[in-house]
Each structure stands twice: as structure tokens, then as C-alpha cells.
PDB file of C-alpha atoms in Angstrom:
ATOM      1  CA  SER A   1      -2.407 -11.300  57.100  1.00  0.00           C
ATOM      2  CA  THR A   2      -4.725  -9.856  53.757  1.00  0.00           C
ATOM      3  CA  ILE A   3      -6.714 -13.381  53.190  1.00  0.00           C
ATOM      4  CA  SER A   4      -7.506 -13.104  56.968  1.00  0.00           C
ATOM      5  CA  SER A   5      -8.723  -9.638  56.668  1.00  0.00           C
ATOM      6  CA  LEU A   6     -10.405 -10.280  53.662  1.00  0.00           C
ATOM      7  CA  GLU A   7     -12.298 -13.726  55.510  1.00  0.00           C
ATOM      8  CA  SER A   8     -12.844 -11.380  58.032  1.00  0.00           C
ATOM      9  CA  LYS A   9     -14.821  -8.548  56.077  1.00  0.00           C
ATOM     10  CA  ILE A  10     -16.481 -11.095  53.977  1.00  0.00           C
ATOM     11  CA  ASP A  11     -17.491 -12.633  56.941  1.00  0.00           C
ATOM     12  CA  ALA A  12     -19.156  -9.629  58.698  1.00  0.00           C
ATOM     13  CA  ILE A  13     -20.853  -8.801  55.118  1.00  0.00           C
ATOM     14  CA  ILE A  14     -22.480 -12.169  55.087  1.00  0.00           C
ATOM     15  CA  THR A  15     -23.684 -11.290  59.223  1.00  0.00           C
ATOM     16  CA  ALA A  16     -25.092  -7.769  57.958  1.00  0.00           C
ATOM     17  CA  VAL A  17     -26.580  -8.951  55.225  1.00  0.00           C
ATOM     18  CA  GLY A  18     -28.946 -12.180  56.807  1.00  0.00           C
ATOM     19  CA  LEU A  19     -27.344 -14.373  55.186  1.00  0.00           C
ATOM     20  CA  ASN A  20     -25.934 -17.863  57.238  1.00  0.00           C
ATOM     21  CA  SER A  21     -22.687 -19.247  57.426  1.00  0.00           C
ATOM     22  CA  ASP A  22     -23.128 -20.902  54.090  1.00  0.00           C
ATOM     23  CA  GLY A  23     -23.613 -18.006  51.927  1.00  0.00           C
ATOM     24  CA  THR A  24     -28.155 -19.280  51.438  1.00  0.00           C
ATOM     25  CA  PHE A  25     -30.776 -16.528  52.880  1.00  0.00           C
ATOM     26  CA  ILE A  26     -32.226 -16.681  56.160  1.00  0.00           C
ATOM     27  CA  VAL A  27     -36.033 -16.464  55.572  1.00  0.00           C
ATOM     28  CA  PRO A  28     -37.442 -13.853  58.248  1.00  0.00           C
ATOM     29  CA  THR A  29     -39.898 -15.234  60.504  1.00  0.00           C
ATOM     30  CA  THR A  30     -43.380 -13.266  60.932  1.00  0.00           C
ATOM     31  CA  ALA A  31     -41.722 -12.485  64.051  1.00  0.00           C
ATOM     32  CA  GLN A  32     -39.190 -10.983  63.334  1.00  0.00           C
ATOM     33  CA  THR A  33     -41.047  -9.172  60.505  1.00  0.00           C
ATOM     34  CA  SER A  34     -44.519  -8.232  59.947  1.00  0.00           C
ATOM     35  CA  GLY A  35     -45.294 -10.936  57.412  1.00  0.00           C
ATOM     36  CA  TYR A  36     -44.493  -9.190  54.225  1.00  0.00           C
ATOM     37  CA  THR A  37     -41.001 -10.461  53.189  1.00  0.00           C
ATOM     38  CA  SER A  38     -41.537 -13.848  55.101  1.00  0.00           C
ATOM     39  CA  THR A  39     -41.696 -15.943  52.211  1.00  0.00           C
ATOM     40  CA  SER A  40     -38.752 -13.947  50.653  1.00  0.00           C
ATOM     41  CA  THR A  41     -36.202 -16.439  49.227  1.00  0.00           C
ATOM     42  CA  SER A  42     -33.518 -13.633  48.723  1.00  0.00           C
ATOM     43  CA  VAL A  43     -32.571 -10.820  49.920  1.00  0.00           C
ATOM     44  CA  MET A  44     -33.182  -8.941  46.666  1.00  0.00           C
ATOM     45  CA  ASP A  45     -36.683 -11.032  46.742  1.00  0.00           C
ATOM     46  CA  ALA A  46     -37.504  -8.674  50.343  1.00  0.00           C
ATOM     47  CA  ILE A  47     -36.418  -5.973  48.939  1.00  0.00           C
ATOM     48  CA  ILE A  48     -38.781  -6.076  45.461  1.00  0.00           C
ATOM     49  CA  ILE A  49     -41.903  -7.376  48.528  1.00  0.00           C
ATOM     50  CA  MET A  50     -41.426  -4.653  50.528  1.00  0.00           C
ATOM     51  CA  ASP A  51     -40.830  -2.141  47.769  1.00  0.00           C
ATOM     52  CA  ASN A  52     -44.414  -3.891  46.349  1.00  0.00           C
ATOM     53  CA  GLN A  53     -46.150  -3.264  49.636  1.00  0.00           C
ATOM     54  CA  ILE A  54     -45.080   0.278  50.424  1.00  0.00           C
ATOM     55  CA  GLU A  55     -46.019   1.299  46.496  1.00  0.00           C
ATOM     56  CA  GLU A  56     -49.848  -0.352  47.841  1.00  0.00           C
ATOM     57  CA  ASN A  57     -49.980   1.540  50.689  1.00  0.00           C
ATOM     58  CA  GLU A  58     -49.176   4.632  49.075  1.00  0.00           C
ATOM     59  CA  THR A  59     -51.802   3.896  46.634  1.00  0.00           C
ATOM     60  CA  VAL A  60     -54.341   2.902  49.523  1.00  0.00           C
ATOM     61  CA  THR A  61     -53.479   6.037  50.965  1.00  0.00           C
ATOM     62  CA  ALA A  62     -53.694   7.803  48.237  1.00  0.00           C
ATOM     63  CA  TYR A  63     -57.846   6.829  47.451  1.00  0.00           C
ATOM     64  CA  SER A  64     -58.372   6.744  51.322  1.00  0.00           C
ATOM     65  CA  LEU A  65     -57.598  10.669  51.008  1.00  0.00           C
ATOM     66  CA  THR A  66     -59.722  11.093  47.847  1.00  0.00           C
ATOM     67  CA  ASP A  67     -62.651   9.815  48.808  1.00  0.00           C
ATOM     68  CA  LEU A  68     -62.445  11.224  52.669  1.00  0.00           C
ATOM     69  CA  ASN A  69     -62.006  14.620  50.976  1.00  0.00           C
ATOM     70  CA  ASP A  70     -65.503  13.920  48.744  1.00  0.00           C
ATOM     71  CA  ARG A  71     -66.702  12.748  51.889  1.00  0.00           C
ATOM     72  CA  ILE A  72     -65.827  16.323  53.994  1.00  0.00           C
ATOM     73  CA  GLU A  73     -66.860  18.767  50.607  1.00  0.00           C
ATOM     74  CA  LEU A  74     -70.130  16.332  50.279  1.00  0.00           C
ATOM     75  CA  LEU A  75     -70.591  16.860  54.011  1.00  0.00           C
ATOM     76  CA  GLU A  76     -69.866  20.555  53.809  1.00  0.00           C
ATOM     77  CA  SER A  77     -71.961  20.935  50.399  1.00  0.00           C
ATOM     78  CA  GLU A  78     -74.741  19.589  52.458  1.00  0.00           C
ATOM     79  CA  ASN A  79     -74.191  22.139  55.549  1.00  0.00           C
ATOM     80  CA  ASN A  80     -74.603  24.464  53.083  1.00  0.00           C
ATOM     81  CA  ASN A  81     -77.324  24.106  52.004  1.00  0.00           C
ATOM     82  CA  GLU A  82     -79.539  23.573  55.116  1.00  0.00           C
ATOM     83  CA  ILE A  83     -78.144  26.900  56.118  1.00  0.00           C
TER      84      ILE A  83
END
């Protein structure tokens, strides 16, 4: 029947999204994740937490690369002065 088909689809969505059968959010454990989303309270909250962590990682990486390039330039400059 149509209702049974819809219920099956709803159940599949609930499982795919990571909800309990009553529709409440299943909080990921640190064993399931890197720990970033272990404090999340909803799927959207988990997405926001991951997005924020990605942005922070990008920023740290950019600063690290800039610092590394600056150090390389300094070493190259020092070596050229000695030659």
C-alpha cells in the first residue's frame, strides 16, 4: 500500500540520516568520529561543527605554509649572503 511504501521510505531516511527510530538524533561517539561531532545535538549541528573545523584547518594550514615559505626565503637569503 501507499502508506506502507511511505513508511519504508521514511524509515530508510531516518536510518540514513542517523536518527533513532523515534526521530531523535544519535550522537556520534568518539569511536565513530574524530571527536569533532561527538558533542553535536542534531545533523545540522554536526555539519556546522565539521564546517567550522574544516575552516579552522584551512586557516592553520595557510598560516603554516606562509611561515614555511618565509623561513625558506630567509634561509635562501642567508645562504646567498655566505656565497
